[in-house]
């Protein structure tokens, strides 16, 4: 096991409270004890180690920023970020499960749900007794969710949901899904769909080479009948799903750091132990360049994430800042994983080391929650005031 704060070249730990450090240690210990022993096999088998969900609930990683009266932990956003880093140090699939549950399901139920919905769902989601999914992306609409085709049609006091969502994390194992659909006026509404409802199916998507230890699937709605109490009363319009994505992207900016740190630590140790031409490969300038650049990238990303966390706690973080951090940190993590894989030579492609698994996972992380290029366009729009999306 590496030191808890590894790497920490600019002593970012000094910026954390004692509670933060204790929290990180608890999450890290759990990842080492419970997740790492099963994750490589789960990824190889393309299955999700679902038994971890209850343990994660007991650990308090679901909705840590949700108030305690609804089952959350009422923690600050640096805490949320640290949790995400440590989970993704294990595997992006574990962090993804926590991101979806916390930011994409608990967040909208808390922010936009009725009091009855909060009480019904949040404590069970926090404990991991209930698994949530978030349905925004559709077969024909990914980066442009505002053009969604899923429809919520009103018939007197009831609503009928028709359409399909694709690439949905947790789809086939979810007990509830927060789904976004357009109503009769073309306004985007959030609804809570429960497993077992007539007309609702959630087939799993197989054959992924990335995030193999995560469940991905479709949500298909064929005349699903909903009542008013399934609608999130507190939100109308695209701002609803986008605010959830902002919360999740914030967590990803921290999470990607964990994958990068694990790759860096693995590569550094390997470079010191592996000998070629009678010397450790760490002694070659080209290897040192790789390691030095990896550490520089991680350090920059750590500082960016930490500052963003402070801004978030002060209520000042903008969606565009979050976009910049998600894009920059995931890009850094992917480059770090690729470089680490090279340092490990042939060993880098095996499951004996976590590097290839992280590398493949990060190919999803750089695409979901807004692609690398879409986040660039968000920054471009923020700078110039001009939309370059269409
Ligand atoms: C493993 C995994 C899990 C996921 N989980 C969820 C989930 O739980 N819930 C959910 O709702 N979604 C989920 N997604 C979907 C994800 O958010 C989408 O894949 C993502 O938003 C991109 O949409 P797309 O794949 O349709 O790509 P597209 O939008 O078709 O984009 C394809 C390419 O075109 C580029 N592009 C698109 N528009 C522009 C433009 N205007 N200018 C320049 N380039 C552009 C993109 O950057 C990209 O490179 C998941 C995806 C994956 C891979």
Coordinates of N, CA and C in Angstrom, one line a residue, residues 259-261 263-264 267 293-295 297-298 330-341 355 362:
X259 N -7.5 7.6 -10.3 CA -7.0 6.7 -11.3 C -5.6 7.1 -11.7
X260 N -5.4 8.4 -11.9 CA -4.1 8.9 -12.3 C -3.0 8.6 -11.2
X261 N -3.4 8.8 -10.0 CA -2.4 8.5 -8.9 C -2.0 7.1 -8.8
X263 N -2.0 5.0 -11.2 CA -1.2 4.6 -12.4 C 0.3 5.2 -12.1
X264 N 0.3 6.4 -11.6 CA 1.7 7.0 -11.3 C 2.4 6.1 -10.3
X267 N 3.6 2.9 -11.8 CA 4.7 3.1 -12.8 C 6.0 3.4 -12.1
X293 N 6.6 14.3 -15.8 CA 5.4 14.9 -16.4 C 4.1 14.4 -15.8
X294 N 4.1 13.1 -15.5 CA 2.9 12.6 -14.8 C 2.7 13.3 -13.5
X295 N 3.7 13.4 -12.7 CA 3.6 14.0 -11.4 C 3.2 15.5 -11.5
X297 N 1.4 16.8 -13.9 CA 0.0 16.8 -14.3 C -0.9 16.5 -13.1
X298 N -0.5 15.6 -12.3 CA -1.3 15.2 -11.1 C -1.4 16.4 -10.1
X330 N -9.6 14.8 -16.4 CA -9.7 13.5 -17.0 C -8.7 13.3 -18.1
X331 N -8.5 14.4 -18.9 CA -7.5 14.3 -19.9 C -6.1 14.0 -19.3
X332 N -5.8 14.6 -18.2 CA -4.5 14.4 -17.5 C -4.5 12.9 -17.1
X333 N -5.6 12.4 -16.6 CA -5.6 11.0 -16.1 C -5.4 10.0 -17.2
X334 N -6.0 10.3 -18.3 CA -5.9 9.4 -19.5 C -4.5 9.4 -20.0
X335 N -3.9 10.6 -20.1 CA -2.5 10.7 -20.5 C -1.5 10.0 -19.5
X336 N -1.8 10.1 -18.3 CA -1.0 9.5 -17.2 C -1.1 8.0 -17.3
X337 N -2.4 7.5 -17.6 CA -2.6 6.0 -17.7 C -1.8 5.5 -18.9
X338 N -1.9 6.2 -20.0 CA -1.2 5.7 -21.2 C 0.3 5.7 -21.0
X339 N 0.8 6.7 -20.4 CA 2.3 6.8 -20.1 C 2.7 5.7 -19.2
X340 N 1.9 5.5 -18.1 CA 2.2 4.4 -17.2 C 2.2 3.1 -17.9
X341 N 1.3 2.9 -18.7 CA 1.2 1.6 -19.5 C 2.5 1.4 -20.3
X355 N -3.1 -0.8 -14.4 CA -3.0 0.4 -15.3 C -3.9 0.3 -16.6
X362 N -11.0 5.0 -18.4 CA -10.9 6.5 -18.6 C -11.4 6.9 -20.0

